[in-house]
Amino acid sequence: MEKNWILAIESSCDETSAAVIENGEVILSNIVASQIKSHMRFGGVVPEIASRHHVEQITLIIEEAMEEANVTYDDLSAVAVTEGPGLVGALLIGVNAAKAVAFAHNLPLIAVNHMAGHIYSNKFVHSMKFPLLALVVSGGHTELVYMAEDGSYEIIGETRDDAAGEAYDKIGRVLGLPYPGGKIIDEMAHKGKDVYNFPRAMLKEDNYDFSFSGLKSSFINKVHNAEQKGEELDANDLAASFQASVIEVLVTKTLRAVKEYDVNQLLLAGGVAANKGLREALSDAMAKEAPEVELVIPPLSLCGDNAAMIGAAGFVEFNKQQFAGYDLNAKPGLLLG
């Protein structure tokens, strides 16, 4: 098989990343520069600061990715870049860097949807067997995606308000945790018990959509009422109760979809795919209720934003000869499909 090496660039939020990927499934390099410490004091990502960091880092990260992969620009088959969704200023840094590299070295340019990238991070773990379902759970997105074939995306369910990751961050602030709060809440949840029985929104509804704003409100009201009465609530139990609600809804709806759509695989993807509680619950439920369907979960290193996943998704477009022009622009609200 001919070797096609793609330089991939990701800058949709607060990670500057570049990678070199062989044939969409072998990582030759995957460099990620995180900005978490810069945004931590603000309790969330500040778009202007994120963009400035990308400007400072992008050329250095690309050079490092090329060096680690031990390839030259003449070896490359194409340049892939995230065009959206994400922060418009952050996306523009990556898009313009990719256009510059493609123009300077006469390489095809590939535009990649960030959420498709998260799904294709699983390609580094296992070959994809269609048709399949992907549960994409991240800071800004919670979606169930049906894929009949490579590069085909049908959203069969999505969040109607806060994404699961957003809810975690907001609950983290209520608990006084540093940003991002998701990992700490997950750790706390394993020490506590589900004693507060928060609502499981839309669990019984005959669709695959999600809603986490009611859970967030219920949590905040519980904490504020306790504060007003001078009662002390156990923080670990609060975390466990919150996480139990999120996971039960995600797992229950996903299992229903797996059974209805008759798929070969279920892929977990996105930043919240790193959540230990979700990984355990989904693994247990699939083993018990849908053992014939293969569950694929990416390693922790590929759950967050990274360029390797953009290279994997970009290779699908490369095979279809779907290339972008130099008028490629950032699309902050880009939809999947």
PDB file of N, CA and C in Angstrom, residues 20-66:
ATOM      1  N   VAL A  20       1.721  14.388  12.224  1.00  0.00           N
ATOM      2  CA  VAL A  20       1.935  13.774  10.915  1.00  0.00           C
ATOM      3  C   VAL A  20       1.382  12.360  10.995  1.00  0.00           C
ATOM      4  N   ILE A  21       0.452  12.045  10.075  1.00  0.00           N
ATOM      5  CA  ILE A  21      -0.278  10.776  10.114  1.00  0.00           C
ATOM      6  C   ILE A  21      -0.062  10.011   8.815  1.00  0.00           C
ATOM      7  N   GLU A  22       0.198   8.723   8.953  1.00  0.00           N
ATOM      8  CA  GLU A  22       0.403   7.863   7.784  1.00  0.00           C
ATOM      9  C   GLU A  22      -0.867   7.083   7.483  1.00  0.00           C
ATOM     10  N   ASN A  23      -1.404   7.293   6.281  1.00  0.00           N
ATOM     11  CA  ASN A  23      -2.590   6.566   5.793  1.00  0.00           C
ATOM     12  C   ASN A  23      -3.770   6.594   6.759  1.00  0.00           C
ATOM     13  N   GLY A  24      -3.866   7.680   7.531  1.00  0.00           N
ATOM     14  CA  GLY A  24      -5.023   7.882   8.402  1.00  0.00           C
ATOM     15  C   GLY A  24      -5.089   7.000   9.621  1.00  0.00           C
ATOM     16  N   GLU A  25      -4.035   6.180   9.886  1.00  0.00           N
ATOM     17  CA  GLU A  25      -4.142   5.264  11.022  1.00  0.00           C
ATOM     18  C   GLU A  25      -2.848   5.035  11.800  1.00  0.00           C
ATOM     19  N   VAL A  26      -1.759   5.651  11.357  1.00  0.00           N
ATOM     20  CA  VAL A  26      -0.494   5.511  12.077  1.00  0.00           C
ATOM     21  C   VAL A  26       0.000   6.900  12.476  1.00  0.00           C
ATOM     22  N   ILE A  27       0.241   7.108  13.769  1.00  0.00           N
ATOM     23  CA  ILE A  27       0.708   8.411  14.266  1.00  0.00           C
ATOM     24  C   ILE A  27       2.235   8.435  14.223  1.00  0.00           C
ATOM     25  N   LEU A  28       2.785   9.304  13.365  1.00  0.00           N
ATOM     26  CA  LEU A  28       4.234   9.486  13.325  1.00  0.00           C
ATOM     27  C   LEU A  28       4.669  10.554  14.328  1.00  0.00           C
ATOM     28  N   SER A  29       3.783  11.502  14.562  1.00  0.00           N
ATOM     29  CA  SER A  29       4.004  12.514  15.607  1.00  0.00           C
ATOM     30  C   SER A  29       2.666  13.141  15.943  1.00  0.00           C
ATOM     31  N   ASN A  30       2.533  13.627  17.175  1.00  0.00           N
ATOM     32  CA  ASN A  30       1.299  14.295  17.602  1.00  0.00           C
ATOM     33  C   ASN A  30       1.655  15.235  18.748  1.00  0.00           C
ATOM     34  N   ILE A  31       1.970  16.474  18.414  1.00  0.00           N
ATOM     35  CA  ILE A  31       2.433  17.466  19.388  1.00  0.00           C
ATOM     36  C   ILE A  31       1.253  18.327  19.836  1.00  0.00           C
ATOM     37  N   VAL A  32       1.057  18.444  21.138  1.00  0.00           N
ATOM     38  CA  VAL A  32      -0.043  19.250  21.676  1.00  0.00           C
ATOM     39  C   VAL A  32       0.498  20.231  22.715  1.00  0.00           C
ATOM     40  N   ALA A  33       0.240  21.519  22.495  1.00  0.00           N
ATOM     41  CA  ALA A  33       0.583  22.550  23.485  1.00  0.00           C
ATOM     42  C   ALA A  33      -0.708  23.032  24.133  1.00  0.00           C
ATOM     43  N   SER A  34      -0.884  22.730  25.417  1.00  0.00           N
ATOM     44  CA  SER A  34      -2.107  23.096  26.117  1.00  0.00           C
ATOM     45  C   SER A  34      -1.979  24.482  26.741  1.00  0.00           C
ATOM     46  N   GLN A  35      -3.122  25.182  26.793  1.00  0.00           N
ATOM     47  CA  GLN A  35      -3.151  26.524  27.389  1.00  0.00           C
ATOM     48  C   GLN A  35      -3.905  26.545  28.723  1.00  0.00           C
ATOM     49  N   ILE A  36      -4.182  25.383  29.278  1.00  0.00           N
ATOM     50  CA  ILE A  36      -5.055  25.312  30.459  1.00  0.00           C
ATOM     51  C   ILE A  36      -4.613  26.270  31.568  1.00  0.00           C
ATOM     52  N   LYS A  37      -3.316  26.339  31.836  1.00  0.00           N
ATOM     53  CA  LYS A  37      -2.830  27.186  32.935  1.00  0.00           C
ATOM     54  C   LYS A  37      -3.152  28.660  32.699  1.00  0.00           C
ATOM     55  N   SER A  38      -3.112  29.082  31.429  1.00  0.00           N
ATOM     56  CA  SER A  38      -3.414  30.488  31.117  1.00  0.00           C
ATOM     57  C   SER A  38      -4.876  30.824  31.359  1.00  0.00           C
ATOM     58  N   HIS A  39      -5.758  29.863  31.120  1.00  0.00           N
ATOM     59  CA  HIS A  39      -7.200  30.121  31.243  1.00  0.00           C
ATOM     60  C   HIS A  39      -7.750  29.792  32.629  1.00  0.00           C
ATOM     61  N   MET A  40      -6.968  29.046  33.411  1.00  0.00           N
ATOM     62  CA  MET A  40      -7.442  28.563  34.711  1.00  0.00           C
ATOM     63  C   MET A  40      -7.893  29.701  35.623  1.00  0.00           C
ATOM     64  N   ARG A  41      -7.142  30.796  35.628  1.00  0.00           N
ATOM     65  CA  ARG A  41      -7.482  31.893  36.566  1.00  0.00           C
ATOM     66  C   ARG A  41      -8.774  32.598  36.185  1.00  0.00           C
ATOM     67  N   PHE A  42      -9.238  32.404  34.924  1.00  0.00           N
ATOM     68  CA  PHE A  42     -10.491  33.033  34.487  1.00  0.00           C
ATOM     69  C   PHE A  42     -11.680  32.088  34.604  1.00  0.00           C
ATOM     70  N   GLY A  43     -11.416  30.829  34.947  1.00  0.00           N
ATOM     71  CA  GLY A  43     -12.494  29.856  35.096  1.00  0.00           C
ATOM     72  C   GLY A  43     -13.073  29.369  33.782  1.00  0.00           C
ATOM     73  N   GLY A  44     -12.373  29.577  32.697  1.00  0.00           N
ATOM     74  CA  GLY A  44     -12.840  29.143  31.373  1.00  0.00           C
ATOM     75  C   GLY A  44     -11.945  29.717  30.298  1.00  0.00           C
ATOM     76  N   VAL A  45     -12.177  29.319  29.059  1.00  0.00           N
ATOM     77  CA  VAL A  45     -11.326  29.755  27.954  1.00  0.00           C
ATOM     78  C   VAL A  45     -11.674  31.185  27.544  1.00  0.00           C
ATOM     79  N   VAL A  46     -10.667  32.053  27.506  1.00  0.00           N
ATOM     80  CA  VAL A  46     -10.834  33.434  27.023  1.00  0.00           C
ATOM     81  C   VAL A  46     -10.391  33.458  25.563  1.00  0.00           C
ATOM     82  N   PRO A  47     -11.319  33.669  24.621  1.00  0.00           N
ATOM     83  CA  PRO A  47     -10.990  33.544  23.192  1.00  0.00           C
ATOM     84  C   PRO A  47      -9.787  34.368  22.736  1.00  0.00           C
ATOM     85  N   GLU A  48      -9.702  35.616  23.175  1.00  0.00           N
ATOM     86  CA  GLU A  48      -8.591  36.479  22.737  1.00  0.00           C
ATOM     87  C   GLU A  48      -7.240  35.929  23.200  1.00  0.00           C
ATOM     88  N   ILE A  49      -7.202  35.451  24.437  1.00  0.00           N
ATOM     89  CA  ILE A  49      -5.953  34.876  24.960  1.00  0.00           C
ATOM     90  C   ILE A  49      -5.610  33.591  24.206  1.00  0.00           C
ATOM     91  N   ALA A  50      -6.626  32.772  23.930  1.00  0.00           N
ATOM     92  CA  ALA A  50      -6.404  31.527  23.180  1.00  0.00           C
ATOM     93  C   ALA A  50      -5.787  31.835  21.819  1.00  0.00           C
ATOM     94  N   SER A  51      -6.345  32.827  21.113  1.00  0.00           N
ATOM     95  CA  SER A  51      -5.838  33.178  19.782  1.00  0.00           C
ATOM     96  C   SER A  51      -4.380  33.632  19.845  1.00  0.00           C
ATOM     97  N   ARG A  52      -4.056  34.450  20.833  1.00  0.00           N
ATOM     98  CA  ARG A  52      -2.673  34.942  20.962  1.00  0.00           C
ATOM     99  C   ARG A  52      -1.703  33.787  21.215  1.00  0.00           C
ATOM    100  N   HIS A  53      -2.109  32.840  22.039  1.00  0.00           N
ATOM    101  CA  HIS A  53      -1.258  31.680  22.296  1.00  0.00           C
ATOM    102  C   HIS A  53      -1.041  30.857  21.025  1.00  0.00           C
ATOM    103  N   HIS A  54      -2.105  30.699  20.243  1.00  0.00           N
ATOM    104  CA  HIS A  54      -1.967  29.952  18.984  1.00  0.00           C
ATOM    105  C   HIS A  54      -0.956  30.628  18.050  1.00  0.00           C
ATOM    106  N   VAL A  55      -1.021  31.955  17.981  1.00  0.00           N
ATOM    107  CA  VAL A  55      -0.083  32.703  17.130  1.00  0.00           C
ATOM    108  C   VAL A  55       1.358  32.435  17.575  1.00  0.00           C
ATOM    109  N   GLU A  56       1.569  32.453  18.891  1.00  0.00           N
ATOM    110  CA  GLU A  56       2.920  32.238  19.429  1.00  0.00           C
ATOM    111  C   GLU A  56       3.420  30.819  19.166  1.00  0.00           C
ATOM    112  N   GLN A  57       2.507  29.842  19.204  1.00  0.00           N
ATOM    113  CA  GLN A  57       2.915  28.433  19.210  1.00  0.00           C
ATOM    114  C   GLN A  57       2.916  27.749  17.842  1.00  0.00           C
ATOM    115  N   ILE A  58       2.067  28.191  16.923  1.00  0.00           N
ATOM    116  CA  ILE A  58       1.732  27.376  15.755  1.00  0.00           C
ATOM    117  C   ILE A  58       2.939  26.951  14.918  1.00  0.00           C
ATOM    118  N   THR A  59       3.840  27.882  14.589  1.00  0.00           N
ATOM    119  CA  THR A  59       4.982  27.501  13.738  1.00  0.00           C
ATOM    120  C   THR A  59       5.935  26.558  14.472  1.00  0.00           C
ATOM    121  N   LEU A  60       6.117  26.791  15.767  1.00  0.00           N
ATOM    122  CA  LEU A  60       7.003  25.933  16.560  1.00  0.00           C
ATOM    123  C   LEU A  60       6.442  24.509  16.645  1.00  0.00           C
ATOM    124  N   ILE A  61       5.132  24.405  16.832  1.00  0.00           N
ATOM    125  CA  ILE A  61       4.480  23.100  16.964  1.00  0.00           C
ATOM    126  C   ILE A  61       4.553  22.331  15.641  1.00  0.00           C
ATOM    127  N   ILE A  62       4.336  23.031  14.529  1.00  0.00           N
ATOM    128  CA  ILE A  62       4.420  22.380  13.214  1.00  0.00           C
ATOM    129  C   ILE A  62       5.842  21.863  12.976  1.00  0.00           C
ATOM    130  N   GLU A  63       6.831  22.695  13.272  1.00  0.00           N
ATOM    131  CA  GLU A  63       8.228  22.275  13.099  1.00  0.00           C
ATOM    132  C   GLU A  63       8.550  21.050  13.952  1.00  0.00           C
ATOM    133  N   GLU A  64       8.072  21.053  15.199  1.00  0.00           N
ATOM    134  CA  GLU A  64       8.329  19.933  16.103  1.00  0.00           C
ATOM    135  C   GLU A  64       7.676  18.649  15.594  1.00  0.00           C
ATOM    136  N   ALA A  65       6.444  18.772  15.067  1.00  0.00           N
ATOM    137  CA  ALA A  65       5.738  17.598  14.544  1.00  0.00           C
ATOM    138  C   ALA A  65       6.480  17.014  13.342  1.00  0.00           C
ATOM    139  N   MET A  66       6.975  17.882  12.469  1.00  0.00           N
ATOM    140  CA  MET A  66       7.719  17.424  11.285  1.00  0.00           C
ATOM    141  C   MET A  66       9.028  16.751  11.688  1.00  0.00           C
TER     142      MET A  66
END
